[in-house]
Short mmCIF file of C-alpha atoms in Angstrom, two decimals:
data_model
loop_
_atom_site.label_atom_id
_atom_site.label_comp_id
_atom_site.label_asym_id
_atom_site.label_seq_id
_atom_site.Cartn_x
_atom_site.Cartn_y
_atom_site.Cartn_z
CA MET A 22 141.87 -142.33 48.55
CA LYS A 23 139.12 -144.96 48.75
CA LYS A 24 136.50 -142.41 47.67
CA THR A 25 138.64 -141.42 44.69
CA LEU A 26 139.11 -145.06 43.68
CA LEU A 27 135.37 -145.69 43.99
CA ALA A 28 134.62 -142.68 41.81
CA VAL A 29 137.01 -143.93 39.13
CA VAL A 30 135.33 -147.36 39.18
CA ILE A 31 131.84 -145.83 38.90
CA ILE A 32 132.90 -143.60 36.01
CA GLY A 33 134.46 -146.61 34.31
CA LEU A 34 131.24 -148.56 34.65
CA LEU A 35 129.19 -145.70 33.25
CA VAL A 36 131.51 -145.37 30.27
CA SER A 37 131.38 -149.10 29.64
CA CYS A 38 127.59 -148.94 29.47
CA ASN A 39 127.79 -146.65 26.44
CA GLN A 40 131.01 -147.95 24.90
CA LEU A 41 131.30 -151.65 24.10
CA HIS A 42 134.68 -151.77 22.38
CA SER A 43 136.91 -149.28 20.64
CA ASN A 44 134.75 -147.33 18.16
CA GLU A 45 131.57 -149.14 19.30
CA TYR A 46 128.92 -147.26 21.27
CA GLN A 47 125.41 -148.00 22.43
CA ALA A 48 122.38 -146.20 23.81
CA ASP A 49 118.65 -146.68 24.04
CA VAL A 50 118.08 -144.10 21.31
CA ILE A 51 120.42 -143.25 18.44
CA ILE A 52 119.60 -140.00 16.65
CA TYR A 53 121.20 -139.26 13.31
CA GLY A 54 121.35 -135.56 12.43
CA GLY A 55 122.26 -132.20 13.91
CA THR A 56 119.06 -130.30 13.11
CA SER A 57 116.69 -128.60 15.54
CA ALA A 58 114.59 -131.78 15.45
CA ALA A 59 117.62 -133.86 16.43
CA ILE A 60 118.27 -131.78 19.54
CA THR A 61 114.64 -131.68 20.70
CA SER A 62 114.52 -135.45 20.18
CA ALA A 63 117.64 -135.89 22.30
CA VAL A 64 116.41 -133.62 25.08
CA GLN A 65 113.08 -135.45 25.24
CA ALA A 66 114.76 -138.87 25.24
CA LYS A 67 116.88 -137.77 28.20
CA GLN A 68 113.84 -136.33 29.97
CA SER A 69 112.15 -139.70 29.44
CA GLY A 70 114.98 -141.45 31.27
CA LYS A 71 116.61 -142.95 28.19
CA SER A 72 120.25 -142.98 27.20
CA VAL A 73 120.79 -141.22 23.90
CA ILE A 74 123.57 -140.57 21.41
CA VAL A 75 123.33 -137.91 18.71
CA VAL A 76 125.40 -138.80 15.65
CA SER A 77 125.66 -135.51 13.80
CA PRO A 78 127.22 -134.95 10.40
CA ASP A 79 127.09 -131.27 11.28
CA LYS A 80 129.62 -129.48 13.46
CA HIS A 81 127.12 -126.74 14.24
CA LEU A 82 123.84 -127.79 15.84
CA GLY A 83 120.37 -126.52 14.99
CA GLY A 84 120.21 -126.75 11.21
CA LEU A 85 118.41 -123.79 9.67
CA SER A 86 117.26 -122.53 13.06
CA SER A 87 120.85 -121.57 13.80
CA GLY A 88 121.90 -121.29 10.16
CA GLY A 89 120.31 -117.98 9.19
CA LEU A 90 116.57 -118.61 9.39
CA GLY A 91 115.92 -116.20 12.24
CA PHE A 92 112.69 -114.73 10.88
CA THR A 93 110.68 -117.73 12.05
CA ASP A 94 107.91 -119.20 9.90
CA THR A 95 105.54 -119.38 12.84
CA GLY A 96 102.15 -119.71 11.22
CA ASP A 97 99.73 -119.86 14.15
CA LYS A 98 102.03 -119.64 17.17
CA SER A 99 99.32 -120.92 19.52
CA VAL A 100 99.88 -124.49 18.26
CA ILE A 101 103.63 -124.41 18.93
CA GLY A 102 104.11 -126.18 22.25
CA GLY A 103 106.49 -128.39 24.17
CA LEU A 104 110.23 -128.05 23.67
CA ALA A 105 109.71 -125.94 20.55
CA ARG A 106 108.02 -123.26 22.64
CA ASN A 107 110.73 -123.66 25.27
CA PHE A 108 113.32 -122.89 22.59
CA TYR A 109 111.58 -119.62 21.70
CA HIS A 110 111.11 -118.84 25.39
CA ARG A 111 114.86 -119.17 25.94
CA LEU A 112 115.43 -116.74 23.09
CA TYR A 113 113.03 -114.35 24.79
CA GLN A 114 115.00 -114.60 28.02
CA HIS A 115 118.23 -113.86 26.16
CA TYR A 116 116.87 -110.69 24.61
CA GLN A 117 115.50 -109.41 27.92
CA ASP A 118 119.10 -108.74 28.92
CA SER A 119 120.20 -105.29 27.75
CA ALA A 120 123.66 -106.73 27.06
CA ALA A 121 122.13 -108.74 24.21
CA TRP A 122 121.49 -105.51 22.30
CA ARG A 123 125.01 -104.73 21.19
CA TRP A 124 124.39 -102.95 17.90
CA GLN A 125 121.08 -101.25 18.64
CA LYS A 126 118.83 -100.53 21.59
CA GLN A 127 115.84 -102.80 22.08
CA ALA A 128 113.58 -99.75 21.79
CA GLU A 129 114.94 -99.16 18.28
CA TYR A 130 114.02 -102.64 17.12
CA GLY A 131 110.83 -102.74 15.03
CA ASN A 132 109.44 -105.88 16.71
CA THR A 133 108.04 -107.22 13.44
CA GLY A 134 107.54 -110.95 12.90
CA GLN A 135 105.62 -113.22 10.54
CA GLY A 136 102.06 -112.66 11.67
CA THR A 137 103.19 -112.12 15.26
CA PRO A 138 105.24 -109.60 17.18
CA ALA A 139 108.89 -110.61 17.26
CA ILE A 140 108.92 -110.22 21.03
CA ASP A 141 105.73 -111.61 22.55
CA GLY A 142 105.74 -110.31 26.10
CA ASP A 143 102.47 -112.01 27.05
CA ALA A 144 103.65 -115.46 25.97
CA ARG A 145 107.28 -114.72 26.90
CA THR A 146 108.52 -115.92 23.54
CA MET A 147 110.90 -114.44 20.98
CA TRP A 148 110.24 -115.50 17.40
CA ILE A 149 112.91 -113.46 15.59
CA PHE A 150 116.57 -113.89 16.50
CA GLU A 151 120.24 -113.90 15.50
CA PRO A 152 121.87 -117.14 14.31
CA HIS A 153 124.59 -117.28 16.97
CA VAL A 154 122.02 -116.79 19.73
CA ALA A 155 119.96 -119.74 18.47
CA GLU A 156 123.06 -121.91 18.24
CA GLN A 157 123.92 -121.07 21.84
CA VAL A 158 120.46 -122.19 22.96
CA PHE A 159 121.06 -125.58 21.33
CA GLU A 160 124.47 -125.79 22.97
CA ASP A 161 122.85 -124.92 26.30
CA TYR A 162 120.56 -127.92 25.85
CA VAL A 163 123.60 -130.10 25.22
CA LYS A 164 125.27 -128.89 28.40
CA GLU A 165 122.20 -128.95 30.64
CA TYR A 166 121.13 -132.44 29.62
CA ASP A 167 124.67 -133.78 29.24
CA LEU A 168 123.89 -134.91 25.72
CA GLU A 169 126.41 -137.16 24.03
CA ILE A 170 127.05 -135.60 20.63
CA TRP A 171 129.38 -137.04 18.02
CA ARG A 172 129.98 -134.28 15.47
CA ASP A 173 131.26 -134.48 11.91
CA GLU A 174 130.21 -138.14 11.78
CA TRP A 175 128.80 -139.15 8.40
CA LEU A 176 126.69 -142.25 7.91
CA ASP A 177 128.20 -144.88 5.64
CA ARG A 178 125.24 -144.85 3.29
CA ASP A 179 126.33 -147.95 1.39
CA HIS A 180 127.22 -150.37 4.18
CA GLY A 181 126.59 -148.55 7.45
CA VAL A 182 123.11 -149.74 8.40
CA VAL A 183 122.83 -153.23 9.87
CA LYS A 184 119.34 -154.72 10.16
CA GLU A 185 118.10 -157.96 11.61
CA GLY A 186 114.72 -158.64 10.11
CA ASP A 187 112.62 -155.52 10.46
CA ARG A 188 114.86 -153.83 13.05
CA ILE A 189 117.95 -151.66 12.75
CA VAL A 190 120.71 -153.03 14.98
CA SER A 191 123.42 -150.45 14.40
CA ILE A 192 124.70 -147.68 12.18
CA THR A 193 128.33 -147.09 11.23
CA THR A 194 129.88 -143.83 10.07
CA LEU A 195 132.63 -143.25 7.55
CA SER A 196 135.12 -142.82 10.39
CA GLY A 197 134.47 -146.41 11.46
CA LYS A 198 132.43 -145.70 14.58
CA THR A 199 129.44 -147.98 15.20
CA TYR A 200 126.39 -147.03 17.23
CA GLN A 201 124.00 -149.67 18.53
CA GLY A 202 120.52 -148.75 19.76
CA LYS A 203 117.05 -149.98 20.55
CA MET A 204 115.42 -147.12 18.65
CA PHE A 205 116.70 -144.90 15.85
CA ILE A 206 115.57 -141.45 14.75
CA ASP A 207 116.50 -139.94 11.39
CA ALA A 208 116.46 -136.19 11.98
CA THR A 209 118.36 -135.11 8.85
CA TYR A 210 117.03 -132.88 6.10
CA GLU A 211 118.07 -135.48 3.55
CA GLY A 212 116.68 -138.70 5.10
CA ASP A 213 119.95 -140.58 4.64
CA LEU A 214 119.41 -143.07 7.45
CA MET A 215 115.87 -143.73 6.30
CA ALA A 216 117.02 -144.41 2.75
CA ALA A 217 119.97 -146.57 3.79
CA ALA A 218 117.62 -148.64 5.97
CA GLY A 219 115.55 -149.56 2.92
CA ILE A 220 112.52 -147.43 3.73
CA SER A 221 110.21 -146.35 0.91
CA TYR A 222 110.48 -142.69 -0.03
CA HIS A 223 109.75 -140.22 -2.80
CA VAL A 224 111.80 -137.45 -4.42
CA GLY A 225 110.16 -134.75 -6.52
CA ARG A 226 106.53 -133.85 -7.11
CA GLU A 227 103.80 -136.46 -7.31
CA ALA A 228 101.16 -136.15 -10.03
CA ASN A 229 97.96 -134.65 -8.68
CA ARG A 230 96.09 -137.85 -9.42
CA VAL A 231 98.26 -139.87 -6.98
CA TYR A 232 96.55 -138.41 -3.90
CA GLY A 233 93.71 -136.53 -5.55
CA GLU A 234 95.38 -133.17 -4.95
CA LYS A 235 95.21 -129.82 -6.73
CA TRP A 236 98.46 -128.09 -5.78
CA ASN A 237 100.98 -130.90 -6.34
CA GLY A 238 102.67 -131.76 -9.63
CA ILE A 239 103.78 -129.33 -12.35
CA GLN A 240 102.06 -125.96 -11.91
CA THR A 241 102.62 -124.17 -15.22
CA GLY A 242 100.60 -120.98 -15.41
CA VAL A 243 99.96 -120.84 -11.65
CA LEU A 244 101.55 -117.63 -10.33
CA HIS A 245 101.45 -117.08 -6.58
CA HIS A 246 103.40 -114.67 -4.37
CA ASP A 247 105.58 -112.21 -6.30
CA HIS A 248 108.29 -114.61 -7.45
CA TRP A 249 107.50 -114.58 -11.18
CA PHE A 250 108.24 -112.45 -14.23
CA LYS A 251 105.44 -109.91 -14.39
CA ARG A 252 106.74 -108.34 -17.59
CA ASP A 253 107.93 -109.88 -20.82
CA ILE A 254 111.63 -110.60 -20.47
CA SER A 255 113.63 -112.29 -23.21
CA PRO A 256 115.62 -115.31 -22.02
CA TYR A 257 118.05 -115.18 -24.95
CA VAL A 258 121.62 -113.86 -24.96
CA VAL A 259 120.60 -111.53 -27.77
CA PRO A 260 117.10 -110.38 -26.80
CA GLY A 261 114.52 -111.90 -29.11
CA ASP A 262 117.03 -114.09 -30.96
CA SER A 263 116.47 -117.74 -30.07
CA THR A 264 119.55 -118.75 -32.05
CA SER A 265 121.85 -116.79 -29.71
CA GLY A 266 121.43 -119.24 -26.82
CA LEU A 267 119.78 -119.01 -23.43
CA LEU A 268 120.86 -116.86 -20.53
CA TYR A 269 122.32 -118.54 -17.47
CA GLY A 270 119.71 -120.20 -15.27
CA VAL A 271 117.07 -120.71 -17.97
CA SER A 272 116.24 -124.32 -18.82
CA ASP A 273 115.97 -125.52 -22.39
CA GLU A 274 113.64 -128.36 -21.33
CA ASP A 275 109.91 -128.44 -21.81
CA PRO A 276 108.33 -127.59 -18.44
CA GLY A 277 105.97 -130.56 -18.61
CA ILE A 278 102.22 -131.00 -18.42
CA TYR A 279 100.19 -129.28 -15.72
CA GLY A 280 99.37 -131.63 -12.84
CA GLU A 281 101.85 -134.32 -13.85
CA GLY A 282 104.60 -135.49 -11.53
CA ASP A 283 108.30 -134.89 -12.09
CA HIS A 284 111.74 -135.34 -10.54
CA ARG A 285 112.26 -131.64 -9.89
CA LEU A 286 112.70 -129.99 -6.48
CA GLN A 287 111.84 -126.57 -5.12
CA ALA A 288 114.90 -124.33 -5.07
CA TYR A 289 117.45 -124.09 -2.27
CA CYS A 290 119.27 -121.01 -1.02
CA PHE A 291 121.24 -119.73 1.93
CA ARG A 292 119.31 -117.59 4.41
CA MET A 293 121.81 -114.76 4.77
CA CYS A 294 122.47 -112.71 7.88
CA LEU A 295 123.38 -109.20 6.73
CA SER A 296 124.23 -106.11 8.76
CA ASN A 297 124.02 -102.41 8.01
CA HIS A 298 125.97 -101.35 11.10
CA PRO A 299 129.24 -99.77 9.93
CA ASP A 300 131.21 -101.54 12.67
CA ASN A 301 129.63 -104.96 12.11
CA ARG A 302 129.51 -105.44 8.37
CA VAL A 303 131.89 -107.11 5.97
CA PRO A 304 131.83 -105.94 2.33
CA PHE A 305 130.35 -108.48 -0.06
CA PRO A 306 133.30 -110.51 -1.37
CA LYS A 307 133.91 -111.06 -5.07
CA PRO A 308 133.70 -114.84 -5.64
CA ALA A 309 136.69 -116.56 -7.20
CA HIS A 310 134.65 -117.66 -10.21
CA TYR A 311 132.49 -114.54 -10.54
CA LYS A 312 130.77 -114.15 -13.91
CA PRO A 313 128.63 -111.01 -14.22
CA GLU A 314 126.92 -112.47 -17.30
CA ASN A 315 125.27 -115.03 -15.02
CA TYR A 316 123.09 -112.21 -13.68
CA GLU A 317 122.08 -110.68 -17.01
CA LEU A 318 118.49 -111.87 -16.50
CA LEU A 319 118.33 -109.85 -13.26
CA ALA A 320 119.72 -106.81 -15.08
CA ARG A 321 116.83 -107.09 -17.53
CA VAL A 322 114.36 -107.36 -14.65
CA PHE A 323 115.78 -104.15 -13.20
CA ALA A 324 115.60 -102.51 -16.62
CA SER A 325 111.89 -103.39 -16.77
CA GLY A 326 111.32 -101.20 -13.71
CA TRP A 327 111.27 -103.82 -10.96
CA ARG A 328 112.26 -102.39 -7.56
CA GLU A 329 111.52 -104.96 -4.86
CA THR A 330 115.14 -105.85 -4.07
CA PHE A 331 114.92 -105.23 -0.35
CA ARG A 332 111.44 -106.65 0.28
CA LYS A 333 112.82 -109.72 2.11
CA PHE A 334 115.59 -108.10 4.09
CA ASP A 335 113.61 -109.12 7.16
CA PRO A 336 114.87 -107.41 10.31
CA ILE A 337 116.27 -109.40 13.20
CA PRO A 338 117.85 -107.88 16.33
CA ASN A 339 121.00 -105.76 16.28
CA ARG A 340 120.55 -104.20 12.82
CA LYS A 341 120.78 -107.50 11.03
CA THR A 342 118.57 -109.38 8.59
CA ASP A 343 117.35 -112.79 7.67
CA THR A 344 117.53 -112.18 3.92
CA ASN A 345 115.48 -114.59 1.87
CA ASN A 346 114.56 -115.04 -1.78
CA HIS A 347 112.20 -112.50 -3.30
CA GLY A 348 111.14 -111.74 -6.86
CA PRO A 349 111.61 -113.45 -10.23
CA PHE A 350 115.42 -113.62 -9.95
CA SER A 351 116.89 -113.72 -6.47
CA THR A 352 118.77 -115.93 -4.00
CA ASP A 353 116.94 -119.14 -4.97
CA PHE A 354 119.24 -121.06 -7.33
CA ILE A 355 116.39 -122.44 -9.39
CA GLY A 356 116.89 -125.80 -11.07
CA MET A 357 120.36 -126.45 -9.67
CA ASN A 358 119.51 -128.96 -6.92
CA TYR A 359 117.65 -131.79 -8.62
CA ASP A 360 120.33 -134.39 -7.94
CA TYR A 361 121.04 -133.31 -4.35
CA PRO A 362 118.88 -135.81 -2.37
CA GLU A 363 120.44 -138.92 -3.92
CA ALA A 364 123.88 -137.43 -4.57
CA SER A 365 127.11 -138.65 -2.98
CA TYR A 366 128.58 -136.59 -0.17
CA GLU A 367 131.19 -135.28 -2.60
CA ARG A 368 128.56 -134.19 -5.12
CA ARG A 369 126.47 -132.59 -2.39
CA ARG A 370 129.48 -130.54 -1.32
CA GLU A 371 129.84 -129.40 -4.93
CA ILE A 372 126.17 -128.39 -5.08
CA ILE A 373 126.47 -126.48 -1.81
CA LYS A 374 129.57 -124.67 -3.11
CA GLU A 375 127.78 -123.85 -6.36
CA HIS A 376 124.94 -122.28 -4.38
CA GLU A 377 127.43 -120.29 -2.31
CA GLU A 378 129.25 -119.03 -5.42
CA TYR A 379 125.93 -118.10 -7.04
CA GLN A 380 124.67 -116.13 -4.05
CA LYS A 381 127.95 -114.38 -3.34
CA GLY A 382 128.10 -113.45 -7.02
CA LEU A 383 124.54 -112.13 -6.84
CA LEU A 384 125.38 -109.89 -3.88
CA TYR A 385 128.53 -108.62 -5.52
CA PHE A 386 126.67 -107.97 -8.77
CA MET A 387 123.93 -105.96 -7.08
CA ALA A 388 126.45 -103.91 -5.12
CA ASN A 389 128.87 -103.18 -7.96
CA ASP A 390 127.69 -103.79 -11.50
CA PRO A 391 126.76 -100.68 -13.55
CA LYS A 392 123.81 -102.56 -15.05
CA VAL A 393 122.21 -102.43 -11.60
CA PRO A 394 120.29 -99.16 -11.06
CA SER A 395 122.23 -96.64 -8.97
CA ASP A 396 119.54 -96.48 -6.28
CA VAL A 397 119.84 -100.24 -5.73
CA ARG A 398 123.64 -100.11 -5.68
CA GLU A 399 123.59 -97.24 -3.18
CA GLU A 400 121.28 -99.16 -0.86
CA MET A 401 123.32 -102.35 -1.22
CA ALA A 402 126.42 -100.37 -0.24
CA GLN A 403 124.88 -99.94 3.21
CA TRP A 404 124.85 -103.70 3.75
CA GLY A 405 127.41 -106.44 4.23
CA LEU A 406 127.81 -109.84 5.83
CA ALA A 407 127.40 -109.68 9.62
CA LYS A 408 130.90 -109.72 11.08
CA ASP A 409 129.86 -111.45 14.32
CA GLU A 410 127.95 -114.32 12.68
CA PHE A 411 129.37 -117.58 11.28
CA THR A 412 132.80 -116.43 12.38
CA ASP A 413 134.47 -119.74 11.50
CA ASN A 414 133.11 -119.67 7.92
CA ASP A 415 134.02 -116.17 6.68
CA ASN A 416 130.63 -114.94 7.94
CA TRP A 417 128.76 -117.20 5.52
CA PRO A 418 125.96 -119.52 6.77
CA HIS A 419 127.05 -123.07 7.41
CA GLN A 420 123.70 -124.60 6.43
CA LEU A 421 122.15 -124.57 2.96
CA TYR A 422 118.36 -124.37 3.08
CA ILE A 423 117.39 -127.89 2.03
CA ARG A 424 113.74 -127.05 1.61
CA GLU A 425 112.88 -130.54 0.45
CA ALA A 426 114.80 -133.72 -0.34
CA ARG A 427 113.54 -137.25 0.26
CA ARG A 428 110.11 -137.75 1.81
CA MET A 429 109.19 -141.06 3.41
CA VAL A 430 106.24 -143.07 2.16
CA GLY A 431 105.18 -144.38 5.54
CA GLN A 432 102.22 -145.66 7.45
CA HIS A 433 100.25 -142.49 6.69
CA VAL A 434 101.03 -140.01 3.91
CA MET A 435 100.08 -136.45 4.79
CA THR A 436 98.43 -134.73 1.80
CA GLU A 437 96.90 -131.37 1.08
CA HIS A 438 93.58 -132.87 2.21
CA ASP A 439 95.04 -133.31 5.70
CA THR A 440 96.38 -129.76 5.74
CA PHE A 441 92.91 -128.56 4.73
CA SER A 442 91.40 -130.62 7.61
CA GLU A 443 89.15 -132.44 5.17
CA GLY A 444 89.44 -135.73 7.03
CA GLU A 445 89.95 -136.82 10.62
CA ILE A 446 93.47 -137.39 11.96
CA SER A 447 92.90 -139.66 14.94
CA ASP A 448 96.54 -139.87 16.08
CA PRO A 449 97.97 -136.31 16.11
CA VAL A 450 101.50 -135.77 17.42
CA GLY A 451 101.60 -132.05 16.71
CA MET A 452 100.05 -129.39 14.52
CA GLY A 453 101.02 -127.40 11.46
CA SER A 454 99.56 -124.10 10.36
CA TYR A 455 101.83 -122.45 7.81
CA ALA A 456 100.72 -122.00 4.21
CA LEU A 457 101.37 -124.80 1.73
CA ASP A 458 104.52 -123.15 0.46
CA SER A 459 106.71 -124.30 -2.40
CA HIS A 460 109.43 -122.16 -3.92
CA ASN A 461 110.01 -122.13 -7.66
CA VAL A 462 111.07 -125.41 -9.20
CA GLN A 463 112.15 -124.42 -12.72
CA ARG A 464 112.74 -121.45 -15.02
CA TYR A 465 111.73 -122.07 -18.62
CA VAL A 466 110.84 -120.47 -21.94
CA LYS A 467 107.14 -120.04 -22.64
CA ALA A 468 105.58 -120.67 -26.02
CA ASP A 469 105.61 -116.90 -26.68
CA GLY A 470 109.41 -116.81 -26.30
CA TYR A 471 109.56 -115.09 -22.92
CA VAL A 472 110.94 -116.44 -19.65
CA GLN A 473 108.83 -117.59 -16.71
CA ASN A 474 109.26 -119.42 -13.39
CA GLU A 475 107.19 -122.41 -12.32
CA GLY A 476 106.43 -124.17 -9.07
CA ASP A 477 105.94 -121.35 -6.59
CA ILE A 478 102.80 -122.09 -4.58
CA GLY A 479 101.26 -120.43 -1.54
CA VAL A 480 97.91 -121.73 -0.30
CA LYS A 481 96.63 -121.27 3.24
CA PRO A 482 95.14 -124.20 5.16
CA LYS A 483 91.39 -123.79 4.73
CA LYS A 484 90.43 -124.31 8.36
CA GLY A 485 93.47 -122.98 10.18
CA PRO A 486 95.88 -125.24 12.10
CA TYR A 487 95.75 -128.91 11.19
CA LYS A 488 96.77 -132.16 12.87
CA ILE A 489 99.87 -134.13 11.87
CA SER A 490 99.47 -137.90 12.07
CA TYR A 491 101.76 -140.14 14.09
CA GLY A 492 101.60 -142.45 11.09
CA SER A 493 103.59 -139.89 9.09
CA LEU A 494 106.59 -140.36 11.42
CA VAL A 495 106.84 -144.14 11.10
CA PRO A 496 107.68 -146.44 8.17
CA LYS A 497 105.47 -149.24 6.99
CA LYS A 498 105.66 -152.01 9.55
CA GLU A 499 107.15 -154.55 7.17
CA GLU A 500 110.03 -152.18 6.38
CA CYS A 501 111.26 -151.23 9.86
CA THR A 502 109.85 -151.29 13.39
CA ASN A 503 112.39 -149.21 15.30
CA LEU A 504 112.86 -146.08 13.20
CA LEU A 505 111.09 -142.71 13.39
CA VAL A 506 111.49 -139.90 10.85
CA PRO A 507 110.40 -136.45 12.13
CA VAL A 508 111.94 -134.31 9.34
CA CYS A 509 111.62 -136.22 6.04
CA VAL A 510 108.10 -137.13 7.11
CA SER A 511 105.67 -139.22 5.08
CA SER A 512 104.05 -136.49 3.04
CA SER A 513 103.22 -135.37 -0.46
CA HIS A 514 105.29 -132.56 -1.93
CA ILE A 515 102.69 -129.88 -1.40
CA ALA A 516 101.68 -130.95 2.12
CA PHE A 517 105.37 -130.95 3.03
CA GLY A 518 105.39 -127.34 1.87
CA SER A 519 103.51 -126.51 5.06
CA ILE A 520 104.96 -129.11 7.41
CA ARG A 521 108.58 -128.23 6.61
CA MET A 522 108.85 -125.33 9.06
CA GLU A 523 111.47 -125.32 11.81
CA PRO A 524 109.02 -125.06 14.76
CA VAL A 525 107.15 -128.09 13.36
CA PHE A 526 110.37 -130.08 13.00
CA MET A 527 111.10 -129.40 16.68
CA ILE A 528 107.59 -130.47 17.63
CA LEU A 529 107.84 -133.68 15.63
CA GLY A 530 111.33 -134.39 16.94
CA GLN A 531 110.06 -134.28 20.51
CA SER A 532 107.03 -136.45 19.66
CA ALA A 533 109.26 -139.00 17.92
CA ALA A 534 111.37 -139.33 21.06
CA LEU A 535 108.29 -139.82 23.22
CA ALA A 536 107.08 -142.59 20.91
CA ALA A 537 110.53 -144.18 20.89
CA SER A 538 110.58 -144.15 24.69
CA LEU A 539 107.19 -145.84 24.89
CA ALA A 540 108.23 -148.49 22.39
CA ILE A 541 111.33 -149.24 24.46
CA ASP A 542 109.37 -149.40 27.72
CA GLN A 543 106.87 -151.84 26.25
CA GLY A 544 109.28 -153.81 24.07
CA ILE A 545 107.26 -153.21 20.91
CA GLY A 546 107.69 -151.71 17.46
CA VAL A 547 106.90 -148.06 16.82
CA GLN A 548 103.84 -149.02 14.76
CA ASP A 549 102.37 -150.88 17.76
CA VAL A 550 102.58 -147.98 20.22
CA SER A 551 99.16 -147.34 21.73
CA TYR A 552 98.03 -143.87 20.72
CA ASP A 553 96.19 -143.48 24.02
CA ASP A 554 99.48 -144.02 25.85
CA LEU A 555 101.35 -141.73 23.49
CA GLN A 556 98.73 -139.01 23.68
CA LYS A 557 99.01 -138.91 27.47
CA ARG A 558 102.77 -138.42 27.28
CA LEU A 559 102.40 -135.80 24.57
CA VAL A 560 99.96 -133.81 26.66
CA ASP A 561 102.10 -134.23 29.79
CA ASN A 562 104.97 -132.70 27.84
CA LYS A 563 102.86 -129.76 26.65
CA GLN A 564 102.47 -130.68 23.01
CA VAL A 565 99.47 -129.03 21.34
CA LEU A 566 97.25 -131.59 19.61
CA SER A 567 94.15 -129.56 18.78
CA LYS A 568 93.24 -125.94 18.18
CA PRO A 569 93.33 -123.98 21.46
#
């Protein structure tokens, strides 16, 4: 009886440490977001002996890593270390079990990844995976580290951030819960906490002259990858007749001057998990507001002879795909996201629904419309939504691919010069290696009266993997001294095109937590953390800071 009473008292004391009053909670580190970066930050904070609370607007953890992006953008996998590599190692362990191969045998899987085998036996990592498996890995972290996660909690962006001087004291969500902390980490794709805290940021493309770059700003006439109109296609309702109006998805605005900055964003889409197993596929549904005329431009692309429909049906285990945008007219909903970063929650939900309706309509169109060539329709008939994925959302991904939203203007702004290793980064907290990759930003009418896309860029780092500065994770000192931002990092548009990969977000999330822990230990602001001290902890935790 005495032991039971003592246990109750101890539990009560522990609870009181984290909960001050009703709807008031405190921890050393408060992390806002439910992305992969948020979870690696939380795990590292716990490993560093700190109390941590994750305030997640998302019900499902992992962001894009569990939301359909299973064909990992690895770049050079040798520079992916720490908890990020542990994540991919756990996926490897999962797929070593024959029970994991429900819809196909492992021997039947092609083992193809982005520049790396999907299953790397030597490194014991798995780079290509199913969404529900990734989500389970994140949930395993939560269980193993006893992470305190508050889900479906949305920051009050107008009144929810309380600061005293240059420090955040607390954040409050729309439900009325308040979270007090010593350090805060914004691990959202949107940068909502950062913005609400009064931190400088940028939305859109900077002019090339701002940072002396080549690949930023408006890129009219620059045609990379295969995501552009290679043949003359009329954008008008009546082909060749400009008085008949423009087809859906074509802008009537002037595209702007090459190299100048603008407010526009690279396109978003859902990374879809499709299946061609007869027992695990759901026929593509006809959206409630389906309009076949919205896909007339694609019909004209098909009529021109284009046949690359299935180029980005990238295979993941169990006869499924990570299906991404490919070609001049595809899953990217070009030009329909410009207001997303600054939009209200209600407007963002509308934008997300518009993207869902567009993509579902696209799938239905390609599978059923007689304007689609019969060979394409026959192949599409073999595919459907994966029945065992996103089971609480009608098998549709729960995360829109927010490729870019706000980007902090912090202590150091990463630019294309940094990704090209043209200068020395003396305070690396991780490395990037993927190409400087921007999806299309707008679809417009050229002077000759034909349609074209603009904004798609793909440029490889000139010297391989590059260092990412600690200064890109922290605001200017006068703006805030106890906030770190590992996702909406301080970066130009085009540099962010390389940094914005899920393994890098996990790397930076872990590094942000290590810096936060040091700042707490020493009672200093994040800008005053000694890099020598931080570097030691980074190395101890297996982060890769230079080319192997």
